[in-house]
Amino acid sequence: MASRTVSWLLARSISSSGPRSALLSRGKKLGLVSRGGIHRYNSTAAAAEEPITPPVTVPHTQLLINGKFVDAASGRTFQTLDPRTGELIANVAEGDAEDVNRAVAAARKAFDEGPWPRLPAFERQKILLKCADLVDKHNDEIAALETWDNGKPYEQAAKVEVPMFARLFRYYAGWADKIHGLTVPADGPYHVQTLHEPIGVAGQIIPWNFPLLMFAWKVGPALATGNTIVLKTAEQTPLSALYVARLFHEAGLPEGVLNIISGFGPTAGAALASHMDVDKLAFTGSTETGKIVLELGAKSNLKPVTLELGGKSPFIVCEDADVDQAVELAHFALFFNQGQCCCAGSRTFVHEKVYDEFVEKAKVRASRRSVGDPFKAGIEQGPQVDSEQFEKILKYIRSGVECGATLETGGERFGSKGYYVQPTVFSNVKDDMLIAKDEIFGPVQSILKFKDLNEVIKRSNATRYGLAAGVFTQNIDTANTLIRALRVGTVWVNTFDIFDAAIPFGGYKMSGHGREKGIYSLSNYLQVKAVVTPLKNPAWL
Amino acid sequence: MATNHSNGSSDDATSLVEIPPPKIRFTKLFIGGDFVDSVSGRTFETIDPRTGETIAKVSEGDKEDIDLAVGAARRAFDHGPWPRLPGAARAKIMHKFADLIDQHIEELATLDSLNAGKLFAWGKAADIPSVANTLRYYAGAADKIHGEVLKMSRELHAYTLREPVGVVGHIIPWNFPSTMFFMKVSPALAAGCTMVVKPAEQTPLSALFYAHLAKEAGVPDGVINVVNGFGPTAGAALASHMDVDKVSFTGSTEVGRKVMQAAATSNLKPVSLELGGKSPLLIFDDADVDKAADLALLGILYNKGEVCVASSRVFVQEGIYDEFVKTLAVKAKDWVVGDPFNPKSRLGPQVDKNQYEKILAYIEHGKREGATLLTGGKPASKKGYYIQPTVFTDVTEDMKIVKDEIFGPVMALMKFTTMEEGIKAANNTRYGLAAGIVTKSLDTANTVARSIRAGVIWINCYFAFDNDCPYGGYKSSGFERDLGLEALHKYLQVKSVVTPLYNSPWH
């Protein structure tokens, strides 16, 4: 059933719409949402149906430390919930500082004494290829687990995300034996080389919006370069990482190389970020939490930190754009993955000449979006990940209405159970409205009008974020001007959410530090050692 | 029981090891995805060098067959899927190809041993598994071909595209039929090229098997074509073909010159050449004599000296020279000459009668020129093309055995006094393929490494080949590199794309 071919993912030229190699990231804990607001909820037949029973059982709920599944030191567990219903999926071991200590010790030992960094790179490559093969083999189970825990459409998980996960590991496998230092010119008779060495124990904290892909973005380059890892998953989505990590051990990953801690940010996450024996930290999540992580890195052992944080990415539709295509892509850019993408095109700037047509069509497209049980075929949008996100999004929608933006469609809860939100479109959005400034992380499209290029550049850049941008134009000069003028880490021109393994991703400004994926991601996990020795009577310099 | 060469005429180890009659599955040309007879219908005999007897008759490709193969490769490049696939999709097929090789290791090792006299045990343990790994290495490179975005001095946006060069002609030698096939084919596949391979006429069999496996793995028809035949006919037709975009050749310096000429007089196709060598091994006074002697013997006797990077000139510093000579003479006896299917053998037969006679003639010449035979110097059997491991001492730099590439198990052993003298002697050759240094001194190693004009320097090791490690020649040993990411660039064109830029906030 699930197409697992990478070529399918890459056949982007065939169609200009629909989720292709899409994804994005984010783990958040924004505390600004008040509880208990009263909303007018619509009840619909679709959501009233009994949820489909997920075609998978939960294989692992314990922590994975030193190659073994173990309970938390405290014995505590937490509940991971089904976002379709808010009901319990499983009780999961809750890692805290003591578990992080154990995991770091295991990773330390695996790095300092174990075989992993000492294996010929070629052998590491082979194990990573085997990991990818095993994930392919269990594609549908892994996808089902991901959907159950996260709420994303099963077809998206099974046909795009799990195959992309395997693809990413194959990509990084290929890097393992091609990590080159340099021989460096010297000003005098010296022989100079750089060695690119693994940095050591990497702490990685990943979000809940793309649990598997964020795992791959972090773990892939760290393993290819010979590091050992303690990975903390998001408390909303602990399940898929435990499963694939077990498969990795079956593929031959030595014990202690990849340790998985389920748990919460303020406890397990903070312990990892401030650990004195962790050599590197990589975090994907909210800008607020990213600040805390960076601070903990600074206060503890000055570990270098890679951050991939929030965004409020502009999607710019110029006057010469093909409006139908632009509507479809703008819709995809925002609504994909329930709007839970850090690079979501959440500020849709449309040129005044095509604005009215665009708004009308965007409204129609959003109102046709199929929302429902993510296990059901043909569903485009499942529930938001949890009640906190759900409430937060509804609060932002209220704020939009209160500020005077025009609610074109949606605006309310979808159904009566679980965390479904109607696809929502606002027009007449002004730059100073909260919905145009804050990252909503939900299915809420804000459409803004612009007149000329310089104006839209200025307004696009008037944000603390700088993760991504979409540009829709047929004019090469307009495209080239926008590409360079936008202060963001990724510009998609006449496309959006293309996330190939080789394309680097990361933020300007408060959207983060460093880049993931591609050749750039390797440097996050490598130390550079310069080696200098005098040369006697060199034949040349 | 195996005997060693120095016992003279006894040839127990060279007596034929009976193996189950190999099934030769592929003897035709492989063009456009099908095995076909040659246009002329002609065949040639391929010989078992253990006996000089015929293994099989193989279709003999000539100009017309090359035309057909180039046509198939051209169509596959211009209209077929291969260059249009994402690198990751090419990688997937290449990984499958590698897996299929792993499933046929014994059969492939047998073909190379039968056809080239190569040791079966080494083929099985090293040569064949490592070609699968070469494919995997380049599979991993197929999705990592980066161009660059450039820094222009004016308001311009510019970038480079690295595009597949097109139809590649590969002409490969007989000494490592499998290794050479994949050293050429793998990076070209990764780059998205299509190709015509002409294997050596001595060793046509494994290449055809690989063509079959490529098809099974999903390499589209026309991407890999194999035309067996001779240099002056099939090889020349390929090198001078107007529709071939690149020729990659490994072989002798003499033939390399012809290949380059053919390219120059036809369509000016770029050529990469990996040619002959007369590689020096410099052993310094501070070396561990035992280890140095092992390396020196390995350097010249591995694959019966049929190695372009063989350490055929060994220079030993005078302080340890006498001890080295003694040690070498003793250790040379461990290099048992025998049937390549006998697990005790360390040298099989030379590839064919031609090579065998050429090597023996060089040995005779050395003797006439006044060099002293330390060991060997004779045929090692009555039947087949076996030669004793041979070491000459009292050699001077002007002797033919020091200047020419013998391509057999014949070492010229010389003495040197100072490092400067050693470097000068080592560079006193028209070749520049490889060199070895044996020393404990960091300064000696670094100075000599930069001073020798050769494409690969092995310090306290020899034949340390690796997929990621480029190698190729200086001087008349050729140009451009095989292996590593360097080799990928042989099969890529660089295209610069430039367009004006308006209102850019930075330059």
mmCIF file of N, CA and C in Angstrom, chain A residues 4-7 10 122 125-126 129 133 136 167 170-175 177-180 184 190-192 454 476-477 480-481 483-487 501-502 518-519 533-541, chain B residues 85-89 92 95 99 102 133-134 136-141 143-144 146 149-150 156-158 420 442-443 446-447 449-453 466-468 474 485 499-507:
data_model
loop_
_atom_site.group_PDB
_atom_site.id
_atom_site.type_symbol
_atom_site.label_atom_id
_atom_site.label_comp_id
_atom_site.label_asym_id
_atom_site.label_seq_id
_atom_site.Cartn_x
_atom_site.Cartn_y
_atom_site.Cartn_z
ATOM 1 N N ARG A 4 7.006 3.257 -1.176
ATOM 2 C CA ARG A 4 8.200 3.572 -0.401
ATOM 3 C C ARG A 4 9.321 4.085 -1.268
ATOM 4 N N THR A 5 9.039 4.344 -2.487
ATOM 5 C CA THR A 5 10.161 4.721 -3.323
ATOM 6 C C THR A 5 10.525 6.175 -3.118
ATOM 7 N N VAL A 6 11.817 6.373 -3.060
ATOM 8 C CA VAL A 6 12.318 7.727 -2.902
ATOM 9 C C VAL A 6 11.977 8.543 -4.137
ATOM 10 N N SER A 7 11.994 7.876 -5.277
ATOM 11 C CA SER A 7 11.744 8.627 -6.498
ATOM 12 C C SER A 7 10.354 9.261 -6.482
ATOM 13 N N LEU A 10 10.636 12.427 -4.938
ATOM 14 C CA LEU A 10 11.428 13.392 -5.655
ATOM 15 C C LEU A 10 10.786 13.811 -6.961
ATOM 16 N N PHE A 122 33.579 3.283 6.570
ATOM 17 C CA PHE A 122 32.852 2.415 5.651
ATOM 18 C C PHE A 122 31.922 1.460 6.411
ATOM 19 N N GLN A 125 28.939 3.269 7.615
ATOM 20 C CA GLN A 125 28.035 3.416 6.485
ATOM 21 C C GLN A 125 27.158 2.182 6.322
ATOM 22 N N LYS A 126 27.787 1.023 6.429
ATOM 23 C CA LYS A 126 27.027 -0.217 6.202
ATOM 24 C C LYS A 126 25.925 -0.385 7.239
ATOM 25 N N LEU A 129 23.104 1.970 6.465
ATOM 26 C CA LEU A 129 22.303 1.466 5.338
ATOM 27 C C LEU A 129 21.358 0.371 5.808
ATOM 28 N N ASP A 133 17.271 0.039 5.710
ATOM 29 C CA ASP A 133 16.567 -1.135 5.169
ATOM 30 C C ASP A 133 15.526 -1.656 6.165
ATOM 31 N N ASP A 136 12.538 0.604 6.244
ATOM 32 C CA ASP A 136 11.706 0.316 5.064
ATOM 33 C C ASP A 136 10.817 -0.896 5.309
ATOM 34 N N ARG A 167 15.426 7.504 3.568
ATOM 35 C CA ARG A 167 16.225 8.245 2.581
ATOM 36 C C ARG A 167 17.312 9.077 3.274
ATOM 37 N N ARG A 170 20.113 6.893 4.391
ATOM 38 C CA ARG A 170 20.955 6.469 3.264
ATOM 39 C C ARG A 170 21.862 7.619 2.829
ATOM 40 N N TYR A 171 21.304 8.804 2.829
ATOM 41 C CA TYR A 171 22.102 9.982 2.476
ATOM 42 C C TYR A 171 23.287 10.125 3.428
ATOM 43 N N TYR A 172 23.010 10.057 4.715
ATOM 44 C CA TYR A 172 24.092 10.235 5.683
ATOM 45 C C TYR A 172 25.059 9.049 5.662
ATOM 46 N N ALA A 173 24.547 7.863 5.365
ATOM 47 C CA ALA A 173 25.444 6.708 5.222
ATOM 48 C C ALA A 173 26.503 7.009 4.168
ATOM 49 N N GLY A 174 26.068 7.627 3.087
ATOM 50 C CA GLY A 174 26.993 7.952 2.007
ATOM 51 C C GLY A 174 28.028 8.991 2.403
ATOM 52 N N TRP A 175 27.728 9.810 3.391
ATOM 53 C CA TRP A 175 28.720 10.797 3.845
ATOM 54 C C TRP A 175 29.809 10.168 4.710
ATOM 55 N N ASP A 177 31.924 7.910 4.723
ATOM 56 C CA ASP A 177 33.282 7.660 4.222
ATOM 57 C C ASP A 177 33.768 8.767 3.280
ATOM 58 N N LYS A 178 33.170 9.946 3.397
ATOM 59 C CA LYS A 178 33.604 11.069 2.545
ATOM 60 C C LYS A 178 33.796 12.349 3.345
ATOM 61 N N ILE A 179 34.115 12.204 4.615
ATOM 62 C CA ILE A 179 34.297 13.379 5.464
ATOM 63 C C ILE A 179 35.758 13.793 5.386
ATOM 64 N N HIS A 180 35.995 14.845 4.644
ATOM 65 C CA HIS A 180 37.366 15.214 4.322
ATOM 66 C C HIS A 180 37.852 16.381 5.149
ATOM 67 N N VAL A 184 46.468 22.152 4.223
ATOM 68 C CA VAL A 184 46.313 23.596 4.269
ATOM 69 C C VAL A 184 47.634 24.259 3.887
ATOM 70 N N TYR A 190 55.973 24.506 6.602
ATOM 71 C CA TYR A 190 55.172 23.694 7.505
ATOM 72 C C TYR A 190 54.215 22.814 6.712
ATOM 73 N N HIS A 191 54.001 21.645 7.256
ATOM 74 C CA HIS A 191 52.975 20.765 6.699
ATOM 75 C C HIS A 191 51.751 20.898 7.595
ATOM 76 N N VAL A 192 50.627 21.255 7.011
ATOM 77 C CA VAL A 192 49.432 21.537 7.800
ATOM 78 C C VAL A 192 48.261 20.701 7.278
ATOM 79 N N ASN A 454 9.470 46.615 -2.937
ATOM 80 C CA ASN A 454 10.239 47.116 -1.795
ATOM 81 C C ASN A 454 9.432 47.060 -0.500
ATOM 82 N N ILE A 476 12.104 36.582 -13.610
ATOM 83 C CA ILE A 476 13.408 36.181 -13.072
ATOM 84 C C ILE A 476 14.036 37.289 -12.237
ATOM 85 N N ASP A 477 13.849 38.528 -12.636
ATOM 86 C CA ASP A 477 14.450 39.620 -11.867
ATOM 87 C C ASP A 477 13.772 39.791 -10.510
ATOM 88 N N ASN A 480 15.031 36.964 -8.354
ATOM 89 C CA ASN A 480 16.404 37.146 -7.879
ATOM 90 C C ASN A 480 16.497 38.234 -6.823
ATOM 91 N N THR A 481 15.731 39.290 -6.999
ATOM 92 C CA THR A 481 15.747 40.359 -5.997
ATOM 93 C C THR A 481 15.219 39.852 -4.657
ATOM 94 N N ILE A 483 14.964 36.765 -3.585
ATOM 95 C CA ILE A 483 15.802 35.693 -3.037
ATOM 96 C C ILE A 483 16.892 36.271 -2.142
ATOM 97 N N ARG A 484 17.520 37.343 -2.622
ATOM 98 C CA ARG A 484 18.631 37.905 -1.853
ATOM 99 C C ARG A 484 18.176 38.851 -0.755
ATOM 100 N N ALA A 485 17.003 39.458 -0.939
ATOM 101 C CA ALA A 485 16.580 40.481 0.019
ATOM 102 C C ALA A 485 15.956 39.887 1.274
ATOM 103 N N LEU A 486 15.397 38.695 1.162
ATOM 104 C CA LEU A 486 14.699 38.108 2.305
ATOM 105 C C LEU A 486 15.715 37.526 3.288
ATOM 106 N N ARG A 487 15.597 37.905 4.548
ATOM 107 C CA ARG A 487 16.552 37.471 5.574
ATOM 108 C C ARG A 487 16.059 36.161 6.200
ATOM 109 N N ALA A 501 17.156 15.575 1.378
ATOM 110 C CA ALA A 501 18.233 15.308 2.334
ATOM 111 C C ALA A 501 19.417 16.256 2.155
ATOM 112 N N ALA A 502 19.683 16.647 0.927
ATOM 113 C CA ALA A 502 20.889 17.428 0.661
ATOM 114 C C ALA A 502 20.688 18.929 0.819
ATOM 115 N N GLY A 518 21.988 18.140 4.546
ATOM 116 C CA GLY A 518 23.008 18.532 3.586
ATOM 117 C C GLY A 518 24.412 18.446 4.162
ATOM 118 N N ILE A 519 25.348 18.854 3.360
ATOM 119 C CA ILE A 519 26.754 18.798 3.775
ATOM 120 C C ILE A 519 26.980 19.699 4.993
ATOM 121 N N THR A 533 53.294 20.657 11.405
ATOM 122 C CA THR A 533 54.628 20.140 11.687
ATOM 123 C C THR A 533 55.609 20.778 10.694
ATOM 124 N N PRO A 534 56.844 21.075 11.147
ATOM 125 C CA PRO A 534 57.802 21.705 10.236
ATOM 126 C C PRO A 534 58.197 20.768 9.116
ATOM 127 N N LEU A 535 58.554 21.366 8.004
ATOM 128 C CA LEU A 535 59.054 20.598 6.870
ATOM 129 C C LEU A 535 60.530 20.927 6.680
ATOM 130 N N LYS A 536 61.341 19.909 6.493
ATOM 131 C CA LYS A 536 62.747 20.136 6.188
ATOM 132 C C LYS A 536 62.940 20.051 4.679
ATOM 133 N N ASN A 537 63.539 21.054 4.105
ATOM 134 C CA ASN A 537 63.829 21.065 2.673
ATOM 135 C C ASN A 537 62.660 20.639 1.798
ATOM 136 N N PRO A 538 61.520 21.247 1.963
ATOM 137 C CA PRO A 538 60.381 20.816 1.143
ATOM 138 C C PRO A 538 60.609 21.133 -0.336
ATOM 139 N N ALA A 539 60.138 20.238 -1.183
ATOM 140 C CA ALA A 539 60.304 20.429 -2.625
ATOM 141 C C ALA A 539 59.438 21.579 -3.132
ATOM 142 N N TRP A 540 58.397 21.900 -2.409
ATOM 143 C CA TRP A 540 57.517 23.000 -2.793
ATOM 144 C C TRP A 540 56.709 23.394 -1.571
ATOM 145 N N LEU A 541 56.140 24.587 -1.639
ATOM 146 C CA LEU A 541 55.243 25.017 -0.561
ATOM 147 C C LEU A 541 53.937 25.486 -1.185
ATOM 148 N N LEU B 85 17.488 10.760 -13.702
ATOM 149 C CA LEU B 85 17.091 10.274 -12.376
ATOM 150 C C LEU B 85 17.741 11.142 -11.305
ATOM 151 N N PRO B 86 17.062 11.349 -10.175
ATOM 152 C CA PRO B 86 17.748 11.980 -9.049
ATOM 153 C C PRO B 86 18.924 11.096 -8.619
ATOM 154 N N GLY B 87 19.958 11.724 -8.117
ATOM 155 C CA GLY B 87 21.129 10.963 -7.667
ATOM 156 C C GLY B 87 20.752 9.840 -6.718
ATOM 157 N N ALA B 88 19.785 10.089 -5.858
ATOM 158 C CA ALA B 88 19.388 9.069 -4.885
ATOM 159 C C ALA B 88 18.799 7.842 -5.581
ATOM 160 N N ALA B 89 18.131 8.050 -6.694
ATOM 161 C CA ALA B 89 17.553 6.914 -7.409
ATOM 162 C C ALA B 89 18.642 6.128 -8.135
ATOM 163 N N LYS B 92 20.284 4.025 -5.523
ATOM 164 C CA LYS B 92 19.522 2.842 -5.129
ATOM 165 C C LYS B 92 19.830 1.673 -6.067
ATOM 166 N N HIS B 95 23.329 0.426 -5.387
ATOM 167 C CA HIS B 95 23.380 -0.426 -4.190
ATOM 168 C C HIS B 95 22.879 -1.839 -4.514
ATOM 169 N N ASP B 99 24.838 -5.369 -4.222
ATOM 170 C CA ASP B 99 24.309 -6.538 -3.506
ATOM 171 C C ASP B 99 24.349 -7.776 -4.394
ATOM 172 N N ASP B 102 27.771 -9.187 -4.472
ATOM 173 C CA ASP B 102 28.024 -9.938 -3.231
ATOM 174 C C ASP B 102 27.429 -11.347 -3.300
ATOM 175 N N ASN B 133 32.036 -2.753 -2.881
ATOM 176 C CA ASN B 133 32.170 -1.598 -1.990
ATOM 177 C C ASN B 133 32.506 -0.309 -2.749
ATOM 178 N N THR B 134 33.235 -0.446 -3.842
ATOM 179 C CA THR B 134 33.500 0.730 -4.678
ATOM 180 C C THR B 134 32.182 1.271 -5.250
ATOM 181 N N ARG B 136 29.316 0.950 -3.866
ATOM 182 C CA ARG B 136 28.571 1.564 -2.753
ATOM 183 C C ARG B 136 29.123 2.946 -2.435
ATOM 184 N N TYR B 137 30.436 3.053 -2.494
ATOM 185 C CA TYR B 137 31.056 4.355 -2.226
ATOM 186 C C TYR B 137 30.505 5.400 -3.204
ATOM 187 N N TYR B 138 30.505 5.059 -4.477
ATOM 188 C CA TYR B 138 30.031 6.040 -5.463
ATOM 189 C C TYR B 138 28.512 6.186 -5.441
ATOM 190 N N ALA B 139 27.810 5.136 -5.013
ATOM 191 C CA ALA B 139 26.363 5.294 -4.804
ATOM 192 C C ALA B 139 26.133 6.386 -3.772
ATOM 193 N N GLY B 140 26.957 6.376 -2.740
ATOM 194 C CA GLY B 140 26.846 7.393 -1.695
ATOM 195 C C GLY B 140 27.246 8.772 -2.177
ATOM 196 N N ALA B 141 27.961 8.836 -3.289
ATOM 197 C CA ALA B 141 28.377 10.135 -3.835
ATOM 198 C C ALA B 141 27.367 10.676 -4.845
ATOM 199 N N ASP B 143 24.320 11.415 -4.782
ATOM 200 C CA ASP B 143 23.431 12.501 -4.351
ATOM 201 C C ASP B 143 24.209 13.605 -3.634
ATOM 202 N N LYS B 144 25.510 13.683 -3.902
ATOM 203 C CA LYS B 144 26.331 14.706 -3.238
ATOM 204 C C LYS B 144 27.200 15.454 -4.242
ATOM 205 N N HIS B 146 27.877 18.619 -5.829
ATOM 206 C CA HIS B 146 27.541 20.024 -5.612
ATOM 207 C C HIS B 146 28.244 20.915 -6.631
ATOM 208 N N VAL B 149 27.867 28.388 -5.855
ATOM 209 C CA VAL B 149 27.353 29.717 -6.177
ATOM 210 C C VAL B 149 28.535 30.661 -6.051
ATOM 211 N N LEU B 150 28.698 31.538 -7.039
ATOM 212 C CA LEU B 150 29.975 32.227 -7.201
ATOM 213 C C LEU B 150 29.915 33.666 -6.716
ATOM 214 N N LEU B 156 25.836 40.511 -10.608
ATOM 215 C CA LEU B 156 25.501 39.292 -11.334
ATOM 216 C C LEU B 156 25.310 38.161 -10.340
ATOM 217 N N HIS B 157 24.375 37.324 -10.672
ATOM 218 C CA HIS B 157 24.223 36.083 -9.907
ATOM 219 C C HIS B 157 24.774 34.958 -10.768
ATOM 220 N N ALA B 158 25.632 34.134 -10.190
ATOM 221 C CA ALA B 158 26.238 33.064 -10.988
ATOM 222 C C ALA B 158 26.390 31.798 -10.164
ATOM 223 N N GLU B 420 68.897 13.012 -0.192
ATOM 224 C CA GLU B 420 68.862 13.779 -1.436
ATOM 225 C C GLU B 420 69.153 12.879 -2.627
ATOM 226 N N LEU B 442 59.754 11.330 11.096
ATOM 227 C CA LEU B 442 58.690 12.207 10.605
ATOM 228 C C LEU B 442 59.219 13.151 9.531
ATOM 229 N N ASP B 443 60.398 13.720 9.780
ATOM 230 C CA ASP B 443 60.953 14.683 8.825
ATOM 231 C C ASP B 443 61.291 14.013 7.495
ATOM 232 N N ASN B 446 58.042 13.337 5.641
ATOM 233 C CA ASN B 446 57.412 14.546 5.076
ATOM 234 C C ASN B 446 58.212 15.103 3.905
ATOM 235 N N THR B 447 59.514 15.128 4.038
ATOM 236 C CA THR B 447 60.338 15.675 2.957
ATOM 237 C C THR B 447 60.230 14.814 1.705
ATOM 238 N N ALA B 449 57.910 12.677 0.922
ATOM 239 C CA ALA B 449 56.540 12.654 0.393
ATOM 240 C C ALA B 449 56.312 13.819 -0.581
ATOM 241 N N ARG B 450 56.866 14.989 -0.250
ATOM 242 C CA ARG B 450 56.664 16.143 -1.140
ATOM 243 C C ARG B 450 57.646 16.158 -2.302
ATOM 244 N N SER B 451 58.753 15.435 -2.166
ATOM 245 C CA SER B 451 59.809 15.540 -3.170
ATOM 246 C C SER B 451 59.616 14.584 -4.334
ATOM 247 N N ILE B 452 58.949 13.492 -4.096
ATOM 248 C CA ILE B 452 58.813 12.516 -5.174
ATOM 249 C C ILE B 452 57.664 12.915 -6.085
ATOM 250 N N ARG B 453 57.950 12.918 -7.350
ATOM 251 C CA ARG B 453 56.963 13.363 -8.336
ATOM 252 C C ARG B 453 56.104 12.170 -8.742
ATOM 253 N N ASP B 466 42.215 2.838 -1.297
ATOM 254 C CA ASP B 466 40.946 3.013 -0.606
ATOM 255 C C ASP B 466 40.002 3.729 -1.557
ATOM 256 N N ASN B 467 38.732 3.445 -1.411
ATOM 257 C CA ASN B 467 37.766 4.081 -2.316
ATOM 258 C C ASN B 467 37.822 5.600 -2.255
ATOM 259 N N ASP B 468 38.114 6.133 -1.089
ATOM 260 C CA ASP B 468 38.109 7.585 -0.914
ATOM 261 C C ASP B 468 39.436 8.228 -1.290
ATOM 262 N N TYR B 474 51.766 11.220 -12.306
ATOM 263 C CA TYR B 474 52.521 12.373 -12.777
ATOM 264 C C TYR B 474 53.212 11.934 -14.080
ATOM 265 N N LEU B 485 36.608 11.203 -4.676
ATOM 266 C CA LEU B 485 35.675 12.131 -5.311
ATOM 267 C C LEU B 485 36.315 12.788 -6.528
ATOM 268 N N THR B 499 23.443 35.458 -14.555
ATOM 269 C CA THR B 499 22.303 36.321 -14.897
ATOM 270 C C THR B 499 22.416 37.630 -14.113
ATOM 271 N N PRO B 500 21.952 38.745 -14.712
ATOM 272 C CA PRO B 500 22.051 40.025 -13.993
ATOM 273 C C PRO B 500 21.185 40.022 -12.743
ATOM 274 N N LEU B 501 21.584 40.855 -11.835
ATOM 275 C CA LEU B 501 20.914 40.940 -10.552
ATOM 276 C C LEU B 501 20.539 42.398 -10.328
ATOM 277 N N TYR B 502 19.336 42.633 -9.879
ATOM 278 C CA TYR B 502 18.922 44.014 -9.626
ATOM 279 C C TYR B 502 18.604 44.194 -8.155
ATOM 280 N N ASN B 503 19.034 45.297 -7.587
ATOM 281 C CA ASN B 503 18.681 45.667 -6.212
ATOM 282 C C ASN B 503 19.052 44.611 -5.184
ATOM 283 N N SER B 504 20.194 43.994 -5.351
ATOM 284 C CA SER B 504 20.582 43.003 -4.360
ATOM 285 C C SER B 504 21.119 43.714 -3.114
ATOM 286 N N PRO B 505 20.695 43.286 -1.930
ATOM 287 C CA PRO B 505 21.170 43.959 -0.713
ATOM 288 C C PRO B 505 22.615 43.602 -0.350
ATOM 289 N N TRP B 506 23.209 42.676 -1.037
ATOM 290 C CA TRP B 506 24.604 42.315 -0.753
ATOM 291 C C TRP B 506 25.243 41.737 -2.001
ATOM 292 N N HIS B 507 26.582 41.771 -2.024
ATOM 293 C CA HIS B 507 27.313 41.153 -3.130
ATOM 294 C C HIS B 507 28.498 40.391 -2.612
#
